[in-house]
PDB file of C-alpha atoms in Angstrom:
ATOM      1  CA  MET A 189       0.000   0.000   0.000  1.00 40.00           C
ATOM      2  CA  ARG A 190       1.365   3.389  -0.984  1.00 43.00           C
ATOM      3  CA  LEU A 191       1.442   5.848   1.914  1.00 50.00           C
ATOM      4  CA  ARG A 192       0.045   9.334   1.402  1.00 60.00           C
ATOM      5  CA  LYS A 193       2.596  12.113   1.905  1.00 74.00           C
ATOM      6  CA  LEU A 194       2.148  13.800   5.255  1.00 80.00           C
ATOM      7  CA  ARG A 195       1.029  17.422   5.047  1.00 84.00           C
ATOM      8  CA  ASN A 196       3.685  19.907   6.233  1.00 87.00           C
ATOM      9  CA  PHE A 197       6.044  16.980   6.715  1.00 84.00           C
ATOM     10  CA  GLU A 198       9.293  18.952   6.996  1.00 86.00           C
ATOM     11  CA  LYS A 199       7.947  21.382   9.591  1.00 89.00           C
ATOM     12  CA  ARG A 200       6.326  18.620  11.640  1.00 91.00           C
ATOM     13  CA  HIS A 201       9.424  16.446  11.318  1.00 88.00           C
ATOM     14  CA  ASP A 202      11.599  19.219  12.745  1.00 89.00           C
ATOM     15  CA  ARG A 203       9.159  19.952  15.560  1.00 91.00           C
ATOM     16  CA  VAL A 204       9.414  16.418  16.966  1.00 93.00           C
ATOM     17  CA  GLU A 205      13.179  16.103  16.651  1.00 93.00           C
ATOM     18  CA  ALA A 206      13.535  15.598  20.422  1.00 93.00           C
ATOM     19  CA  MET A 207      11.422  12.434  20.240  1.00 96.00           C
ATOM     20  CA  ARG A 208      13.529  10.812  17.510  1.00 95.00           C
ATOM     21  CA  ILE A 209      16.817   9.046  18.151  1.00 95.00           C
ATOM     22  CA  PRO A 210      19.256  10.009  15.380  1.00 89.00           C
ATOM     23  CA  CYS A 211      20.977   7.161  13.593  1.00 87.00           C
ATOM     24  CA  ARG A 212      22.945   7.038  10.368  1.00 82.00           C
ATOM     25  CA  ILE A 213      22.196   4.026   8.200  1.00 82.00           C
ATOM     26  CA  PRO A 214      25.456   2.844   6.601  1.00 75.00           C
ATOM     27  CA  ASP A 215      25.719   1.485   3.086  1.00 75.00           C
ATOM     28  CA  PHE A 216      26.729  -2.080   3.816  1.00 70.00           C
ATOM     29  CA  ASN A 217      25.999  -5.773   3.433  1.00 71.00           C
ATOM     30  CA  LEU A 218      23.340  -6.841   5.946  1.00 75.00           C
ATOM     31  CA  SER A 219      25.181 -10.124   6.488  1.00 75.00           C
ATOM     32  CA  ASP A 220      27.995  -8.170   8.169  1.00 81.00           C
ATOM     33  CA  THR A 221      26.215  -6.057  10.793  1.00 84.00           C
ATOM     34  CA  ASP A 222      28.882  -6.789  13.427  1.00 86.00           C
ATOM     35  CA  SER A 223      31.416  -4.730  11.487  1.00 87.00           C
ATOM     36  CA  TYR A 224      29.162  -1.668  11.842  1.00 89.00           C
ATOM     37  CA  TYR A 225      28.100  -2.293  15.437  1.00 92.00           C
ATOM     38  CA  GLU A 226      27.561   1.110  17.057  1.00 92.00           C
ATOM     39  CA  PRO A 227      24.931   0.714  19.784  1.00 96.00           C
ATOM     40  CA  ILE A 228      22.948   3.706  20.959  1.00 97.00           C
ATOM     41  CA  ASP A 229      23.646   4.871  24.502  1.00 97.00           C
ATOM     42  CA  PHE A 230      20.110   4.646  25.862  1.00 97.00           C
ATOM     43  CA  LYS A 231      21.223   5.739  29.329  1.00 97.00           C
ATOM     44  CA  ALA A 232      22.170   9.048  27.736  1.00 97.00           C
ATOM     45  CA  VAL A 233      18.974   9.192  25.665  1.00 97.00           C
ATOM     46  CA  PHE A 234      16.629   8.618  28.601  1.00 98.00           C
ATOM     47  CA  GLY A 235      18.809   9.859  31.440  1.00 97.00           C
ATOM     48  CA  ASN A 236      18.484   6.577  33.339  1.00 98.00           C
ATOM     49  CA  GLY A 237      19.352   2.886  33.147  1.00 97.00           C
ATOM     50  CA  ASN A 238      15.809   1.507  33.189  1.00 98.00           C
ATOM     51  CA  PRO A 239      15.050  -1.726  31.275  1.00 98.00           C
ATOM     52  CA  LEU A 240      14.730  -1.337  27.500  1.00 98.00           C
ATOM     53  CA  VAL A 241      11.615  -2.348  25.543  1.00 98.00           C
ATOM     54  CA  LEU A 242      11.149  -2.371  21.757  1.00 98.00           C
ATOM     55  CA  GLU A 243       7.996  -2.139  19.689  1.00 98.00           C
ATOM     56  CA  ILE A 244       8.954  -3.089  16.149  1.00 98.00           C
ATOM     57  CA  GLY A 245       6.554  -1.530  13.655  1.00 96.00           C
ATOM     58  CA  CYS A 246       5.073   1.009  16.053  1.00 96.00           C
ATOM     59  CA  GLY A 247       2.776   2.764  13.579  1.00 94.00           C
ATOM     60  CA  LYS A 248       1.286   5.998  14.931  1.00 95.00           C
ATOM     61  CA  GLY A 249       2.498   5.268  18.440  1.00 96.00           C
ATOM     62  CA  GLN A 250      -0.709   4.420  20.278  1.00 97.00           C
ATOM     63  CA  PHE A 251       0.727   1.288  21.883  1.00 98.00           C
ATOM     64  CA  ALA A 252       4.166   2.743  22.661  1.00 98.00           C
ATOM     65  CA  VAL A 253       2.797   5.881  24.302  1.00 98.00           C
ATOM     66  CA  GLU A 254       0.237   4.009  26.393  1.00 98.00           C
ATOM     67  CA  TYR A 255       2.849   1.414  27.392  1.00 98.00           C
ATOM     68  CA  ALA A 256       5.159   4.219  28.524  1.00 98.00           C
ATOM     69  CA  LYS A 257       2.400   5.721  30.642  1.00 98.00           C
ATOM     70  CA  ARG A 258       1.631   2.404  32.327  1.00 98.00           C
ATOM     71  CA  ASN A 259       5.290   1.511  32.865  1.00 98.00           C
ATOM     72  CA  PRO A 260       7.211   4.598  34.015  1.00 98.00           C
ATOM     73  CA  ASP A 261      10.046   2.371  35.228  1.00 98.00           C
ATOM     74  CA  ARG A 262      10.808   1.142  31.696  1.00 98.00           C
ATOM     75  CA  ASN A 263      12.035   2.853  28.535  1.00 98.00           C
ATOM     76  CA  ILE A 264      10.279   1.948  25.301  1.00 98.00           C
ATOM     77  CA  VAL A 265      11.606   2.603  21.799  1.00 98.00           C
ATOM     78  CA  GLY A 266       9.187   2.504  18.887  1.00 98.00           C
ATOM     79  CA  VAL A 267      10.756   1.372  15.620  1.00 98.00           C
ATOM     80  CA  GLU A 268       9.106   2.425  12.350  1.00 96.00           C
ATOM     81  CA  CYS A 269      10.435   2.709   8.788  1.00 92.00           C
ATOM     82  CA  ALA A 270       7.725   4.991   7.338  1.00 91.00           C
ATOM     83  CA  PRO A 271       8.805   8.613   7.992  1.00 90.00           C
ATOM     84  CA  GLY A 272       5.339  10.167   7.887  1.00 91.00           C
ATOM     85  CA  VAL A 273       3.886   7.548  10.216  1.00 93.00           C
ATOM     86  CA  LEU A 274       6.783   7.988  12.622  1.00 94.00           C
ATOM     87  CA  VAL A 275       6.213  11.748  12.753  1.00 94.00           C
ATOM     88  CA  LYS A 276       2.648  11.097  13.911  1.00 95.00           C
ATOM     89  CA  ALA A 277       3.944   8.748  16.629  1.00 96.00           C
ATOM     90  CA  CYS A 278       6.420  11.375  17.793  1.00 96.00           C
ATOM     91  CA  GLU A 279       3.701  14.031  17.819  1.00 96.00           C
ATOM     92  CA  LYS A 280       1.485  11.841  19.979  1.00 97.00           C
ATOM     93  CA  ALA A 281       4.247  11.272  22.538  1.00 97.00           C
ATOM     94  CA  LEU A 282       5.261  14.926  22.533  1.00 96.00           C
ATOM     95  CA  ASN A 283       1.707  16.216  22.882  1.00 95.00           C
ATOM     96  CA  GLU A 284       1.020  13.862  25.782  1.00 96.00           C
ATOM     97  CA  GLY A 285       4.254  14.736  27.574  1.00 95.00           C
ATOM     98  CA  VAL A 286       5.538  11.174  27.843  1.00 97.00           C
ATOM     99  CA  GLU A 287       9.245  11.118  28.676  1.00 96.00           C
ATOM    100  CA  ASN A 288      10.117   7.406  28.667  1.00 98.00           C
ATOM    101  CA  VAL A 289       9.413   6.775  24.977  1.00 98.00           C
ATOM    102  CA  ARG A 290      11.524   7.573  21.916  1.00 98.00           C
ATOM    103  CA  PHE A 291      11.422   6.535  18.278  1.00 98.00           C
ATOM    104  CA  LEU A 292      13.834   5.127  15.711  1.00 97.00           C
ATOM    105  CA  GLU A 293      13.308   5.504  11.964  1.00 94.00           C
ATOM    106  CA  LEU A 294      14.742   2.351  10.448  1.00 93.00           C
ATOM    107  CA  LYS A 295      13.966  -1.123   9.200  1.00 93.00           C
ATOM    108  CA  ALA A 296      14.216  -3.996  11.660  1.00 94.00           C
ATOM    109  CA  GLU A 297      17.128  -5.483   9.696  1.00 93.00           C
ATOM    110  CA  TYR A 298      19.344  -2.690  11.053  1.00 93.00           C
ATOM    111  CA  LEU A 299      18.574  -3.246  14.720  1.00 96.00           C
ATOM    112  CA  PRO A 300      21.738  -5.300  15.414  1.00 94.00           C
ATOM    113  CA  ILE A 301      23.812  -2.205  14.592  1.00 94.00           C
ATOM    114  CA  PHE A 302      22.078   0.211  16.928  1.00 96.00           C
ATOM    115  CA  ILE A 303      20.724  -1.931  19.794  1.00 97.00           C
ATOM    116  CA  GLU A 304      23.214  -3.300  22.303  1.00 97.00           C
ATOM    117  CA  LYS A 305      23.404  -7.085  22.453  1.00 97.00           C
ATOM    118  CA  ASN A 306      21.500  -8.757  25.300  1.00 98.00           C
ATOM    119  CA  SER A 307      19.905  -5.466  26.368  1.00 98.00           C
ATOM    120  CA  VAL A 308      16.186  -5.742  25.493  1.00 98.00           C
ATOM    121  CA  CYS A 309      13.775  -7.193  28.047  1.00 98.00           C
ATOM    122  CA  GLU A 310      10.572  -7.090  25.977  1.00 98.00           C
ATOM    123  CA  ILE A 311       9.793  -6.980  22.254  1.00 98.00           C
ATOM    124  CA  TYR A 312       6.320  -6.226  20.897  1.00 98.00           C
ATOM    125  CA  LEU A 313       5.179  -7.132  17.394  1.00 98.00           C
ATOM    126  CA  ASN A 314       1.743  -5.581  16.971  1.00 98.00           C
ATOM    127  CA  PHE A 315      -0.109  -6.251  13.721  1.00 97.00           C
ATOM    128  CA  SER A 316       2.999  -6.638  11.591  1.00 96.00           C
ATOM    129  CA  THR A 317       2.561  -6.875   7.832  1.00 95.00           C
ATOM    130  CA  PRO A 318       1.739 -10.570   7.187  1.00 97.00           C
ATOM    131  CA  PHE A 319       3.354 -10.801   3.723  1.00 96.00           C
ATOM    132  CA  PRO A 320       0.975 -13.607   2.667  1.00 95.00           C
ATOM    133  CA  LYS A 321       2.851 -14.725  -0.449  1.00 95.00           C
ATOM    134  CA  ALA A 322       5.230 -17.635   0.192  1.00 92.00           C
ATOM    135  CA  ARG A 323       8.073 -15.989  -1.709  1.00 94.00           C
ATOM    136  CA  HIS A 324       7.964 -13.082   0.788  1.00 94.00           C
ATOM    137  CA  GLU A 325       8.193 -15.314   3.857  1.00 96.00           C
ATOM    138  CA  LYS A 326      11.591 -13.996   4.941  1.00 95.00           C
ATOM    139  CA  HIS A 327      10.105 -10.478   5.239  1.00 95.00           C
ATOM    140  CA  ARG A 328       7.687 -11.536   7.980  1.00 98.00           C
ATOM    141  CA  LEU A 329       8.809 -10.189  11.352  1.00 98.00           C
ATOM    142  CA  THR A 330       8.514 -13.670  12.870  1.00 98.00           C
ATOM    143  CA  SER A 331      10.581 -15.419  10.192  1.00 98.00           C
ATOM    144  CA  LYS A 332      13.800 -17.216  11.064  1.00 97.00           C
ATOM    145  CA  GLU A 333      15.795 -14.252   9.756  1.00 95.00           C
ATOM    146  CA  PHE A 334      14.197 -11.811  12.202  1.00 97.00           C
ATOM    147  CA  LEU A 335      14.068 -14.215  15.139  1.00 98.00           C
ATOM    148  CA  THR A 336      17.835 -14.583  14.735  1.00 96.00           C
ATOM    149  CA  ILE A 337      18.137 -10.808  15.093  1.00 96.00           C
ATOM    150  CA  TYR A 338      15.916 -10.662  18.174  1.00 98.00           C
ATOM    151  CA  LYS A 339      17.902 -13.406  19.900  1.00 97.00           C
ATOM    152  CA  LYS A 340      21.010 -11.221  19.738  1.00 96.00           C
ATOM    153  CA  LEU A 341      19.203  -8.310  21.373  1.00 98.00           C
ATOM    154  CA  MET A 342      17.272 -10.110  24.114  1.00 98.00           C
ATOM    155  CA  THR A 343      18.271 -10.522  27.752  1.00 98.00           C
ATOM    156  CA  PRO A 344      18.145 -14.151  29.007  1.00 96.00           C
ATOM    157  CA  ASP A 345      14.697 -13.662  30.590  1.00 97.00           C
ATOM    158  CA  ALA A 346      13.227 -11.497  27.815  1.00 98.00           C
ATOM    159  CA  PHE A 347      10.045 -12.246  25.889  1.00 98.00           C
ATOM    160  CA  ILE A 348       8.404 -11.399  22.566  1.00 98.00           C
ATOM    161  CA  ALA A 349       4.665 -10.638  22.492  1.00 98.00           C
ATOM    162  CA  GLN A 350       2.878 -10.827  19.168  1.00 98.00           C
ATOM    163  CA  LYS A 351      -0.639  -9.736  18.191  1.00 98.00           C
ATOM    164  CA  THR A 352      -2.223 -10.087  14.764  1.00 98.00           C
ATOM    165  CA  ASP A 353      -5.601 -10.348  13.084  1.00 97.00           C
ATOM    166  CA  ASN A 354      -4.237 -12.714  10.422  1.00 97.00           C
ATOM    167  CA  GLU A 355      -4.751 -16.391  11.272  1.00 97.00           C
ATOM    168  CA  ALA A 356      -2.388 -17.734   8.603  1.00 97.00           C
ATOM    169  CA  PHE A 357       0.369 -15.384   9.774  1.00 98.00           C
ATOM    170  CA  PHE A 358      -0.280 -16.407  13.374  1.00 98.00           C
ATOM    171  CA  ASP A 359      -0.020 -20.114  12.479  1.00 98.00           C
ATOM    172  CA  PHE A 360       3.227 -19.402  10.656  1.00 98.00           C
ATOM    173  CA  SER A 361       4.547 -17.495  13.683  1.00 98.00           C
ATOM    174  CA  VAL A 362       3.690 -20.280  16.125  1.00 98.00           C
ATOM    175  CA  GLU A 363       5.618 -22.771  14.032  1.00 98.00           C
ATOM    176  CA  SER A 364       8.524 -20.386  13.440  1.00 98.00           C
ATOM    177  CA  PHE A 365       8.956 -19.584  17.125  1.00 98.00           C
ATOM    178  CA  ILE A 366       8.955 -23.263  18.089  1.00 98.00           C
ATOM    179  CA  GLN A 367      11.363 -24.241  15.306  1.00 98.00           C
ATOM    180  CA  ASN A 368      13.769 -21.479  16.348  1.00 98.00           C
ATOM    181  CA  GLY A 369      14.147 -22.318  20.012  1.00 97.00           C
ATOM    182  CA  PHE A 370      11.283 -20.464  21.698  1.00 98.00           C
ATOM    183  CA  GLU A 371       8.673 -21.663  24.168  1.00 98.00           C
ATOM    184  CA  LEU A 372       5.156 -20.286  23.851  1.00 98.00           C
ATOM    185  CA  SER A 373       2.666 -19.185  26.490  1.00 98.00           C
ATOM    186  CA  GLU A 374      -0.499 -17.083  26.708  1.00 97.00           C
ATOM    187  CA  VAL A 375      -1.532 -18.345  23.280  1.00 98.00           C
ATOM    188  CA  THR A 376      -5.030 -17.269  22.342  1.00 98.00           C
ATOM    189  CA  ARG A 377      -7.011 -17.126  19.135  1.00 98.00           C
ATOM    190  CA  ASP A 378      -9.572 -14.693  20.509  1.00 97.00           C
ATOM    191  CA  LEU A 379      -7.810 -12.192  22.748  1.00 97.00           C
ATOM    192  CA  HIS A 380     -10.806 -10.009  23.542  1.00 96.00           C
ATOM    193  CA  ASN A 381     -12.807 -12.995  24.832  1.00 95.00           C
ATOM    194  CA  SER A 382      -9.887 -14.677  26.611  1.00 96.00           C
ATOM    195  CA  GLY A 383     -10.040 -12.889  29.944  1.00 94.00           C
ATOM    196  CA  PHE A 384      -6.571 -11.423  29.399  1.00 95.00           C
ATOM    197  CA  GLU A 385      -6.045  -8.265  31.448  1.00 95.00           C
ATOM    198  CA  GLY A 386      -3.800  -5.335  30.692  1.00 95.00           C
ATOM    199  CA  ASN A 387      -4.131  -5.375  26.910  1.00 97.00           C
ATOM    200  CA  ILE A 388      -3.133  -2.140  25.176  1.00 97.00           C
ATOM    201  CA  VAL A 389      -5.348  -1.689  22.134  1.00 96.00           C
ATOM    202  CA  THR A 390      -3.613  -0.416  18.994  1.00 94.00           C
ATOM    203  CA  GLU A 391      -5.077   1.618  16.134  1.00 90.00           C
ATOM    204  CA  TYR A 392      -5.392  -1.430  13.888  1.00 90.00           C
ATOM    205  CA  GLU A 393      -6.804  -3.513  16.704  1.00 95.00           C
ATOM    206  CA  GLU A 394      -9.641  -1.050  17.274  1.00 93.00           C
ATOM    207  CA  ARG A 395     -10.593  -1.333  13.624  1.00 92.00           C
ATOM    208  CA  PHE A 396     -10.430  -5.128  13.488  1.00 93.00           C
ATOM    209  CA  VAL A 397     -12.424  -5.600  16.688  1.00 93.00           C
ATOM    210  CA  SER A 398     -15.117  -3.212  15.424  1.00 93.00           C
ATOM    211  CA  MET A 399     -15.387  -5.493  12.375  1.00 93.00           C
ATOM    212  CA  GLY A 400     -15.929  -8.515  14.607  1.00 92.00           C
ATOM    213  CA  LEU A 401     -12.581 -10.099  13.787  1.00 93.00           C
ATOM    214  CA  PRO A 402     -10.721 -12.173  16.399  1.00 97.00           C
ATOM    215  CA  ILE A 403      -7.300 -11.055  17.616  1.00 98.00           C
ATOM    216  CA  TYR A 404      -4.540 -13.649  17.906  1.00 98.00           C
ATOM    217  CA  ARG A 405      -1.852 -13.301  20.578  1.00 98.00           C
ATOM    218  CA  LEU A 406       1.119 -15.199  21.973  1.00 98.00           C
ATOM    219  CA  VAL A 407       4.166 -14.729  24.148  1.00 98.00           C
ATOM    220  CA  ALA A 408       7.481 -16.354  23.193  1.00 98.00           C
ATOM    221  CA  ARG A 409      10.532 -16.898  25.410  1.00 98.00           C
ATOM    222  CA  LEU A 410      13.871 -18.461  24.618  1.00 96.00           C
ATOM    223  CA  LYS A 411      14.333 -21.975  26.022  1.00 92.00           C
TER     224      LYS A 411
END
């Protein structure tokens, strides 16, 4: 889907500069990320050493901002590759005065460069693009390629929480997590009728629930 250009993008982009973490994407071979390893100093970014949380594909920031409000003792970084969408996420955080959230504009493939190894305690994958065609399997954020990346970033007791409205993508994810050394818990195929408490509803989730669609959720931890 082609994204519509954000009105007054440059002005709005500059206004939210404080909410974005600057990073320079090098021109390099993605198979050699270790040679470009330059992790961000999140203690300097946030002014504290609180546990680090990632939301990969944060969209307009509804989840990240609400998570930050509910968890003032944690720092959450929203990762998004669409510049206009990221500006809206930054605006939401800035307008609501949330201090323990920041945003990174990059694709998930680049995370091993900028995120310190074994430093992330929670990863959230909320309504990631399902890439339904088999030839695009490696682009799914729960494919072996991405799970390999997450493993490098995660602390020993970290977890990944996934939500999606796409049953086929969920089935793929369940199998991928298990095949790549994860144990699953809190697996549900109808989140909003599961009795689960503490759910943070995202923009997409609101839409899907209003359409009567079930929401699929799981939590994955390394064995």
